[in-house]
PDB file of C-alpha atoms in Angstrom:
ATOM      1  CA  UNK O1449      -6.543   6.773  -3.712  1.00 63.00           C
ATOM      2  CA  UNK O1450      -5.058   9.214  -6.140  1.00 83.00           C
ATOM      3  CA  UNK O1451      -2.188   7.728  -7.856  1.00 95.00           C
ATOM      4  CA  UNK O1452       1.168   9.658  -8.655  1.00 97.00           C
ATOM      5  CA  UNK O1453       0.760  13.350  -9.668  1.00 97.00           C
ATOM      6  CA  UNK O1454       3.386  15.256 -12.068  1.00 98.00           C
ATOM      7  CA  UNK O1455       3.836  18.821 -12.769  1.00 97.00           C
ATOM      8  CA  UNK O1456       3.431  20.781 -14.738  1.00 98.00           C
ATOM      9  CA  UNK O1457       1.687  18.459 -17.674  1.00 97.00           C
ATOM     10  CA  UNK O1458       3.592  20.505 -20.309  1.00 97.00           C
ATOM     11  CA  UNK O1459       6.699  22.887 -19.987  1.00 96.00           C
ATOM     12  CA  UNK O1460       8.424  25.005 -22.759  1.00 98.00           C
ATOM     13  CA  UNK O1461      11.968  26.396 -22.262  1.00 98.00           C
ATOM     14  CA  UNK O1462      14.982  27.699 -24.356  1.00 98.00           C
ATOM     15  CA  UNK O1463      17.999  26.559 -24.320  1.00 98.00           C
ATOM     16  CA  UNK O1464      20.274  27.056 -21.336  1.00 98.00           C
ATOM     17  CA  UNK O1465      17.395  27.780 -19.121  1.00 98.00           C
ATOM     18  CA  UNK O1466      16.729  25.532 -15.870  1.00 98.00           C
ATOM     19  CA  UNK O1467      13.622  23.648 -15.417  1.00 98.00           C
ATOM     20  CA  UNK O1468      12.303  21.698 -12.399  1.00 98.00           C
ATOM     21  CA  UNK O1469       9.750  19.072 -12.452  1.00 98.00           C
ATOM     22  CA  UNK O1470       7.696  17.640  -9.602  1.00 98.00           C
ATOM     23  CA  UNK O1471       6.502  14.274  -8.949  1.00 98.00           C
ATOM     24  CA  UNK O1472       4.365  13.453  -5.540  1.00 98.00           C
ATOM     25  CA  UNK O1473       4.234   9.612  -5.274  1.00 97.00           C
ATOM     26  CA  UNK O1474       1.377   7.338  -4.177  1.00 97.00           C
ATOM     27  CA  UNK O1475       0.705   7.234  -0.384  1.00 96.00           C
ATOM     28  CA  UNK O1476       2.541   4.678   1.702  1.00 94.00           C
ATOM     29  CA  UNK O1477       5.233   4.829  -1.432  1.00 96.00           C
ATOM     30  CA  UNK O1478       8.537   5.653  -0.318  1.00 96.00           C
ATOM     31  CA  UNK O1479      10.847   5.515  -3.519  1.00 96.00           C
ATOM     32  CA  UNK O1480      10.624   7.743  -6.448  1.00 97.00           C
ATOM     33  CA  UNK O1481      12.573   7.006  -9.910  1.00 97.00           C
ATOM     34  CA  UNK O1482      12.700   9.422 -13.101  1.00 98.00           C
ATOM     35  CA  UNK O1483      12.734   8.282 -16.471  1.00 98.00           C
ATOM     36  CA  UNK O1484      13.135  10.239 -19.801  1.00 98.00           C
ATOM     37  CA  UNK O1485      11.045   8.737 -22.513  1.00 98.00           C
ATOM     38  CA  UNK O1486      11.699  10.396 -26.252  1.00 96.00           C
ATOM     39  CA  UNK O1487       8.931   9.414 -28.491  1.00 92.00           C
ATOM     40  CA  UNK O1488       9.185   6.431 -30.340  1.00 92.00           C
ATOM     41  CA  UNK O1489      11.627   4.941 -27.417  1.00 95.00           C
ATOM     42  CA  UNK O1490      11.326   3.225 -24.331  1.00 96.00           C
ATOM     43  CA  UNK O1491      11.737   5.384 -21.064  1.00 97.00           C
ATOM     44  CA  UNK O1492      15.542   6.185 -19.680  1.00 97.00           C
ATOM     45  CA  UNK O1493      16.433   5.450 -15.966  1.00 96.00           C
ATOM     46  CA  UNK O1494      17.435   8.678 -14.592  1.00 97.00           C
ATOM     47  CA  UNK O1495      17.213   8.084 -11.092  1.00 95.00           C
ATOM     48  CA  UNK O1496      15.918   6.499  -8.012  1.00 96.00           C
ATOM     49  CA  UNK O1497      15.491   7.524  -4.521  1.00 96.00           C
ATOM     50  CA  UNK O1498      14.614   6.012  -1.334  1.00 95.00           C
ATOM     51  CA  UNK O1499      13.874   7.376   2.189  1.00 93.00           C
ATOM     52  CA  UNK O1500      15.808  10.813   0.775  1.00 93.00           C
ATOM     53  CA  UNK O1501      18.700   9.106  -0.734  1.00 95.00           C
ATOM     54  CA  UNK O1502      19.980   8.214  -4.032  1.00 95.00           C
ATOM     55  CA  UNK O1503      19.945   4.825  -4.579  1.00 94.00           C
ATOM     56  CA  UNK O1504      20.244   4.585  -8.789  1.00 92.00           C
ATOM     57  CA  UNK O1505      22.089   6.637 -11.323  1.00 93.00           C
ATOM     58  CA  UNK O1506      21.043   6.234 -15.271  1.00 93.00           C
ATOM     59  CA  UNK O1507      23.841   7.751 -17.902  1.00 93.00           C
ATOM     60  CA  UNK O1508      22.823  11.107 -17.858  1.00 97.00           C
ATOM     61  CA  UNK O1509      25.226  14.230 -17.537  1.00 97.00           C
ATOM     62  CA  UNK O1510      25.720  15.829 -14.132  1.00 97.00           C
ATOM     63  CA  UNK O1511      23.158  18.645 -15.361  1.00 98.00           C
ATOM     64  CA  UNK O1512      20.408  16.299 -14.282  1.00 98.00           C
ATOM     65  CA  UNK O1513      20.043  16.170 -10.079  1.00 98.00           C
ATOM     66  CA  UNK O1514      17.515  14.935  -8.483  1.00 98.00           C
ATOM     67  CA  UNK O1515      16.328  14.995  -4.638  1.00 98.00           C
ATOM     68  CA  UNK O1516      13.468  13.470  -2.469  1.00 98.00           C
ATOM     69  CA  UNK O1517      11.981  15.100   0.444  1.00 97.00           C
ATOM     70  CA  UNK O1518      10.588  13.726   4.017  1.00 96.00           C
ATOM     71  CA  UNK O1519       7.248  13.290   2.636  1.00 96.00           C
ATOM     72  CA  UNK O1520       8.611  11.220  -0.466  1.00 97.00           C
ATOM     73  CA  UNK O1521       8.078  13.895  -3.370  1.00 98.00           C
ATOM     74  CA  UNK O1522      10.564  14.420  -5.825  1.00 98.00           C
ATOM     75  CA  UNK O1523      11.951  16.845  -7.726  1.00 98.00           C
ATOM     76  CA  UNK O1524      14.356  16.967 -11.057  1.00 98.00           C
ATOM     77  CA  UNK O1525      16.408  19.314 -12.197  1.00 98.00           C
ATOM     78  CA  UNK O1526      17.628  19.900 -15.451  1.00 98.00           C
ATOM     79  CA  UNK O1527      20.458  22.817 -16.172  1.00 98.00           C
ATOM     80  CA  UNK O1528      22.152  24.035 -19.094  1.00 98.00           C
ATOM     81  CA  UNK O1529      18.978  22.804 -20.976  1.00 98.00           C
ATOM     82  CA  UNK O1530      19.776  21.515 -24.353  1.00 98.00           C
ATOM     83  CA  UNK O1531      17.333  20.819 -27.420  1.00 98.00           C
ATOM     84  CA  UNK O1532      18.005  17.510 -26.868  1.00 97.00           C
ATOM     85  CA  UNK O1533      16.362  17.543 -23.796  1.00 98.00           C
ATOM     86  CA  UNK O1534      13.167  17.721 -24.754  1.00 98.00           C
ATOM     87  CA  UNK O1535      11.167  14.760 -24.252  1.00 98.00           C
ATOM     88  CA  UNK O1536       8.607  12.985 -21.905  1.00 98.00           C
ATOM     89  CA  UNK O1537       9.965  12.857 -17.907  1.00 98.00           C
ATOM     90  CA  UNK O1538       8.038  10.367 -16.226  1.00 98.00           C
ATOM     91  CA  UNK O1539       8.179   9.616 -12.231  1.00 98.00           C
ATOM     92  CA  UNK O1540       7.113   6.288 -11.006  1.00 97.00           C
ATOM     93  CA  UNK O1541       6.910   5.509  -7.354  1.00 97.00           C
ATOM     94  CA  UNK O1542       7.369   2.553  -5.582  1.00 95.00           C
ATOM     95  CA  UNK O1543       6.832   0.317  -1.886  1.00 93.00           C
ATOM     96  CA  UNK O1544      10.456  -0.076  -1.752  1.00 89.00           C
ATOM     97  CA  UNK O1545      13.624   0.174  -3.136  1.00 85.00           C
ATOM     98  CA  UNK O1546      13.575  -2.897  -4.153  1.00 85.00           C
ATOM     99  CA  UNK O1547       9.938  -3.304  -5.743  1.00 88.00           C
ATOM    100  CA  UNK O1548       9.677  -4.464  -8.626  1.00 89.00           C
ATOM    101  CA  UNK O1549       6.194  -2.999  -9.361  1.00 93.00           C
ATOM    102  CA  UNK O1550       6.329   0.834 -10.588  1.00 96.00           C
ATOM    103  CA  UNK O1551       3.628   3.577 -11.068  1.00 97.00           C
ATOM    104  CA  UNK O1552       3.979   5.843 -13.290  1.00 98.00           C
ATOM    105  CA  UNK O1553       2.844   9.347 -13.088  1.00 98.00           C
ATOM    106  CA  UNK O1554       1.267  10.943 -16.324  1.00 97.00           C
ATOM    107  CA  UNK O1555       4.349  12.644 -17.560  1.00 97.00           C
ATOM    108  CA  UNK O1556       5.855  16.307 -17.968  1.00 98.00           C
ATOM    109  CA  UNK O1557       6.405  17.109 -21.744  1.00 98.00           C
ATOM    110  CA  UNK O1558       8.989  19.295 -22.006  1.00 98.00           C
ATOM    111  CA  UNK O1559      10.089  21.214 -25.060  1.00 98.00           C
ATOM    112  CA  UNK O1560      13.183  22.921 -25.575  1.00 98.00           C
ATOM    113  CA  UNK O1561      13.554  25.724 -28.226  1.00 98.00           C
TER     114      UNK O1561
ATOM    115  CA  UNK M1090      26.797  -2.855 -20.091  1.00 69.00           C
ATOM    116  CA  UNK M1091      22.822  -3.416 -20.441  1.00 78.00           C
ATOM    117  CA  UNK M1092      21.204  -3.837 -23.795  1.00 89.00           C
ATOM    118  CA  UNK M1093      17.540  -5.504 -24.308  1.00 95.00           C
ATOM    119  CA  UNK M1094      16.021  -6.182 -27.599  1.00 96.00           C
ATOM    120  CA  UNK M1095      12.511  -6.733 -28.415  1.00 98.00           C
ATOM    121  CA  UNK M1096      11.011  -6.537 -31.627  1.00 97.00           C
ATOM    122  CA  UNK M1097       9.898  -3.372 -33.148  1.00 97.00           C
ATOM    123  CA  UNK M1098       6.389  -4.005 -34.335  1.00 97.00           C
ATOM    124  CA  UNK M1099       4.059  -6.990 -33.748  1.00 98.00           C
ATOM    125  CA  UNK M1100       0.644  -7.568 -36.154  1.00 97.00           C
ATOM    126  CA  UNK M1101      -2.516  -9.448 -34.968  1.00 97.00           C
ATOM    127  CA  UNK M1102      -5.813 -10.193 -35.233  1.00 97.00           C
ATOM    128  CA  UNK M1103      -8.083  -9.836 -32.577  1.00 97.00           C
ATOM    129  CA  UNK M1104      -8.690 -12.972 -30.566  1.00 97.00           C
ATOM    130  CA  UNK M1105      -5.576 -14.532 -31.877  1.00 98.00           C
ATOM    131  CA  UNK M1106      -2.501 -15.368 -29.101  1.00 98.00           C
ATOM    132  CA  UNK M1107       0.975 -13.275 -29.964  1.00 98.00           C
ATOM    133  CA  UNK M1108       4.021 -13.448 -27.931  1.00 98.00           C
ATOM    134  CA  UNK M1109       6.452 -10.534 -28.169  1.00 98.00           C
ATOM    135  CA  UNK M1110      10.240 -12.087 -27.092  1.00 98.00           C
ATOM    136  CA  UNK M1111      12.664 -10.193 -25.268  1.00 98.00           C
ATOM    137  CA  UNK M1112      16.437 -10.446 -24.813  1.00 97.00           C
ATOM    138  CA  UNK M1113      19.160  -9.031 -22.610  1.00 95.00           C
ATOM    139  CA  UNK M1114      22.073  -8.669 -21.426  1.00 92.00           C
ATOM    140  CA  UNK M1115      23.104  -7.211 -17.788  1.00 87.00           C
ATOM    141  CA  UNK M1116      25.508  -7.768 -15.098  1.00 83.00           C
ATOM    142  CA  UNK M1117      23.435  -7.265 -12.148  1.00 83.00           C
ATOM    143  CA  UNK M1118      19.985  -9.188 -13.319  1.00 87.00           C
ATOM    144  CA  UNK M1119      17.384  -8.927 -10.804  1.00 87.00           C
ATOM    145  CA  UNK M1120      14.210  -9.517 -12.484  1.00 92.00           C
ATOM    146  CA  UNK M1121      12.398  -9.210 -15.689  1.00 96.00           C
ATOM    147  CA  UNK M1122       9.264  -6.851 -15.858  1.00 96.00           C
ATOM    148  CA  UNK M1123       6.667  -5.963 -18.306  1.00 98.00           C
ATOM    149  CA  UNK M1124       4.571  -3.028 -19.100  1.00 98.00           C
ATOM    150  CA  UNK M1125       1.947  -1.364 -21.226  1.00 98.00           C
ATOM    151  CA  UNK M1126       2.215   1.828 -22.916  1.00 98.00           C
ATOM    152  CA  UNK M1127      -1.166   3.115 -24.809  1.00 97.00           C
ATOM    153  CA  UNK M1128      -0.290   6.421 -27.385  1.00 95.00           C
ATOM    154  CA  UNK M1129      -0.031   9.481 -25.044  1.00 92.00           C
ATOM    155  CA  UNK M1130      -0.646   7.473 -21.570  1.00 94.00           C
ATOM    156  CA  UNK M1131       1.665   6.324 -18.840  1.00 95.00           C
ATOM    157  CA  UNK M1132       3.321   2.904 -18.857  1.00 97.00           C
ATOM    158  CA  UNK M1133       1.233   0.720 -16.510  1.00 97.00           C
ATOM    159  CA  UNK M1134       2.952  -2.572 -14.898  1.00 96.00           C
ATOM    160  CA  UNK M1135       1.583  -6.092 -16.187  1.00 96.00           C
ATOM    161  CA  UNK M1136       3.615  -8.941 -14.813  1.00 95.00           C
ATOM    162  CA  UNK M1137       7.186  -9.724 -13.337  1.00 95.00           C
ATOM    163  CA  UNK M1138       8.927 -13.026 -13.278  1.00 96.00           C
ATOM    164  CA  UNK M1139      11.903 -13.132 -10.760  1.00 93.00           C
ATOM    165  CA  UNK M1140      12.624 -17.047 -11.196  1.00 94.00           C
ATOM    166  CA  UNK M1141      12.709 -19.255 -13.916  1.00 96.00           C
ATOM    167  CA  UNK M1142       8.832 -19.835 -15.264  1.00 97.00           C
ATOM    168  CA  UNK M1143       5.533 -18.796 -16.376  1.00 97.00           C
ATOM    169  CA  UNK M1144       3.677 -16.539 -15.050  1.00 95.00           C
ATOM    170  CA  UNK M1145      -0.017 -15.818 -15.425  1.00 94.00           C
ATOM    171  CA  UNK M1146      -2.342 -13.457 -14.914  1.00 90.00           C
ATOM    172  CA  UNK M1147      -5.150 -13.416 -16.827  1.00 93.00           C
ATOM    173  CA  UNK M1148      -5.033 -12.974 -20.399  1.00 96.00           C
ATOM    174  CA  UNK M1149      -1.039 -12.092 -20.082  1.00 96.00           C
ATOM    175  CA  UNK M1150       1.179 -14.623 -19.102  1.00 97.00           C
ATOM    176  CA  UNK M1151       5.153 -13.951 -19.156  1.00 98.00           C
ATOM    177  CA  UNK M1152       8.278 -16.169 -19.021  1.00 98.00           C
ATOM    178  CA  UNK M1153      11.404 -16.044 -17.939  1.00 97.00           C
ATOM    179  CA  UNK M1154      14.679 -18.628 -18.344  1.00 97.00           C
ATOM    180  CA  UNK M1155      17.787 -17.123 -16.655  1.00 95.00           C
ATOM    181  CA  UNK M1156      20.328 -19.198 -18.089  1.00 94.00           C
ATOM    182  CA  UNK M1157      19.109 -18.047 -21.814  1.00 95.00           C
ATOM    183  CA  UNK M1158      18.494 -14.230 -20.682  1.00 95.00           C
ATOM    184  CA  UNK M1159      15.230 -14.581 -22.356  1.00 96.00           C
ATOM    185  CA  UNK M1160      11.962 -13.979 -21.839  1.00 97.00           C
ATOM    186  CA  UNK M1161       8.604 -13.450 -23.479  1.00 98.00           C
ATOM    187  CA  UNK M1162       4.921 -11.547 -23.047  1.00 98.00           C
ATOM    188  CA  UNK M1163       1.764 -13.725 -24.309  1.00 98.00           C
ATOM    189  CA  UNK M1164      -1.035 -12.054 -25.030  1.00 98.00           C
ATOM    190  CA  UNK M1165      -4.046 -14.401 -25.274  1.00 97.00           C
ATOM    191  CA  UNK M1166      -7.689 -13.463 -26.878  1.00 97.00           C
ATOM    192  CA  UNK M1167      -6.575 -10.407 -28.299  1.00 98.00           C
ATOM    193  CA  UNK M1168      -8.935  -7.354 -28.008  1.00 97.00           C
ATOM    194  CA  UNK M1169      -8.617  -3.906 -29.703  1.00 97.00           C
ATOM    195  CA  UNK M1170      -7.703  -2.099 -26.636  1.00 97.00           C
ATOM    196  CA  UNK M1171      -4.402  -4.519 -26.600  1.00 98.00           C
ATOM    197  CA  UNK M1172      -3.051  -2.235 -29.375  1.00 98.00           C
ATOM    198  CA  UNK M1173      -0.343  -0.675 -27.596  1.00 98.00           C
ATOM    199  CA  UNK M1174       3.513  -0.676 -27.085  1.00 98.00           C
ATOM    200  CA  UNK M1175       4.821  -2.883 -24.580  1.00 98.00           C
ATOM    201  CA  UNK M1176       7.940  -2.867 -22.983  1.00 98.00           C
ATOM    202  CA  UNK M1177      10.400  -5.473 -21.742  1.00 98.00           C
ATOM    203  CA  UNK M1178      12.503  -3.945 -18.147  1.00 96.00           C
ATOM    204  CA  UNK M1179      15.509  -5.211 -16.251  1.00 94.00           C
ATOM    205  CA  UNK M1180      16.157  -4.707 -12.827  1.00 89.00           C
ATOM    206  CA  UNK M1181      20.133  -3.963 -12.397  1.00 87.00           C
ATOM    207  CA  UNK M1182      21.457  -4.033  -9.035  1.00 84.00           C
ATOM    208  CA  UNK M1183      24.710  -3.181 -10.543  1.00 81.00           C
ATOM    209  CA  UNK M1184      25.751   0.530  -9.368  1.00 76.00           C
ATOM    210  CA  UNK M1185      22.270   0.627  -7.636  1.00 81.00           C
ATOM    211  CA  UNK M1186      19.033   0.053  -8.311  1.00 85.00           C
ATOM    212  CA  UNK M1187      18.339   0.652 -12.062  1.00 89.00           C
ATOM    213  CA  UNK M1188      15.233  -0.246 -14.374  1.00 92.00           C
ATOM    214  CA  UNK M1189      16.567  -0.269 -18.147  1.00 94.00           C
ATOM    215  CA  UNK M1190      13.940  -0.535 -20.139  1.00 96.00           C
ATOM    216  CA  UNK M1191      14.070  -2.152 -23.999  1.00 96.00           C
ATOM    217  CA  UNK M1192      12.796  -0.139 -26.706  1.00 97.00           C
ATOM    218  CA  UNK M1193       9.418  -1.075 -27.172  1.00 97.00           C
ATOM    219  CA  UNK M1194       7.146  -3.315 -29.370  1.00 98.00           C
ATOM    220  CA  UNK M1195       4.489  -2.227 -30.368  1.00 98.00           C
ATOM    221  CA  UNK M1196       1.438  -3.949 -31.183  1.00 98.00           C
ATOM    222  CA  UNK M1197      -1.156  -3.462 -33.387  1.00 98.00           C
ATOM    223  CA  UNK M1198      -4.168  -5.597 -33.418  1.00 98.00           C
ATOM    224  CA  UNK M1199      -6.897  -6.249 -36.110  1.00 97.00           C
ATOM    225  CA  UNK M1200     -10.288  -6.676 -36.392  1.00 94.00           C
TER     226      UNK M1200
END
């Protein structure tokens, strides 16, 4: 079974651009979270969905959405990108909401300039 | 708010036992999780305690009190390929679901 697939693998954007990054969760999974991992550190909750709703908010600004569609992919959206922004964006998918047990996806690195 | 501290760097030799501590603090505790983080890979789950106790699986075992908000990874028989960062991770209910992870220790292990 393939696992959870990201893309792109690597993204570079300036400042104040938009970017959107794509996660596609294992099969059967129906609950997506994004993380931001900067190097060195451990990964930031961004979100969590289940069944097409947000169900978990990490402390990031309101330039970072998020959505899930009926077949359980994700998507993240960054605006207003800033160079702090760059970093590692992992997904991880899940049974449930509740599941303790998270896949992760290899990762977009994104780069700001 | 949520804070969980592990320690930065662990040394040890391989086929030794090392056990890499973690502490936290959170409103909402759910559950105590552990993964594994080789350089440039994805974290990968290794064990979850929800209750009080050890668990085992394997060469990892992890434990968790409640009352002490502590818990702890041990790594038995150590092998090269253990070299890695590992990472401690509440489950919040508070707000929502959340996963906060700590900031990492990472092991290195030596011949």
């Amino acid at each position: 079974d393939a696992g959870v697939t990201q893309s792109p693998t690597h993204l570079i954007k300036t400042r104040g651009q938009q970017v959107t990054l794509r996660c596609s969760p294992i099969s059967g999974h129906k609950s997506v979270s994004w993380y931001q991992q900067v190097l060195g550190q451990g990964p930031q909750f961004i979100f969590q969905y289940y069944e097409k709703e947000e169900r978990g908010r990490g402390n990031f600004p309101d330039r970072f959405s998020a959505r899930q569609f009926p077949n359980y992919s994700s998507e993240l959206n960054v605006n207003a990108l800033l160079l702090g922004d760059s970093a590692l964006y992992l997904c991880a998918s899940s049974l449930g909401a509740d599941s303790y047990e998270q896949y992760f996806g290899p990762g977009t690195r994104l780069t700001v300039t | 708010g949520q804070s969980l501290e592990q320690p930065s760097e662990v040394t040890a030799v391989e086929g030794a036992i090392v056990q890499i501590n973690c502490t936290y603090q959170t409103s909402g505790f759910y559950g105590l999780s552990w993964y594994q983080q080789h350089d440039g890979g994805a974290p990968t789950f290794l064990s979850y305690n929800g209750l009080d106790g050890l668990e085992e699986t394997g060469r990892f075992s992890s434990f968790l009190s409640r009352s002490d908000s502590y818990g702890y990874l041990l790594l038995q028989e150590l092998q090269m390929k253990d070299s890695a960062s590992y990472f401690c991770a509440v489950r919040d209910l508070t707000g929502g679901f959340k996963t906060i992870f700590g900031a990492g220790t990472r092991l290195f292990v030596k011949a």
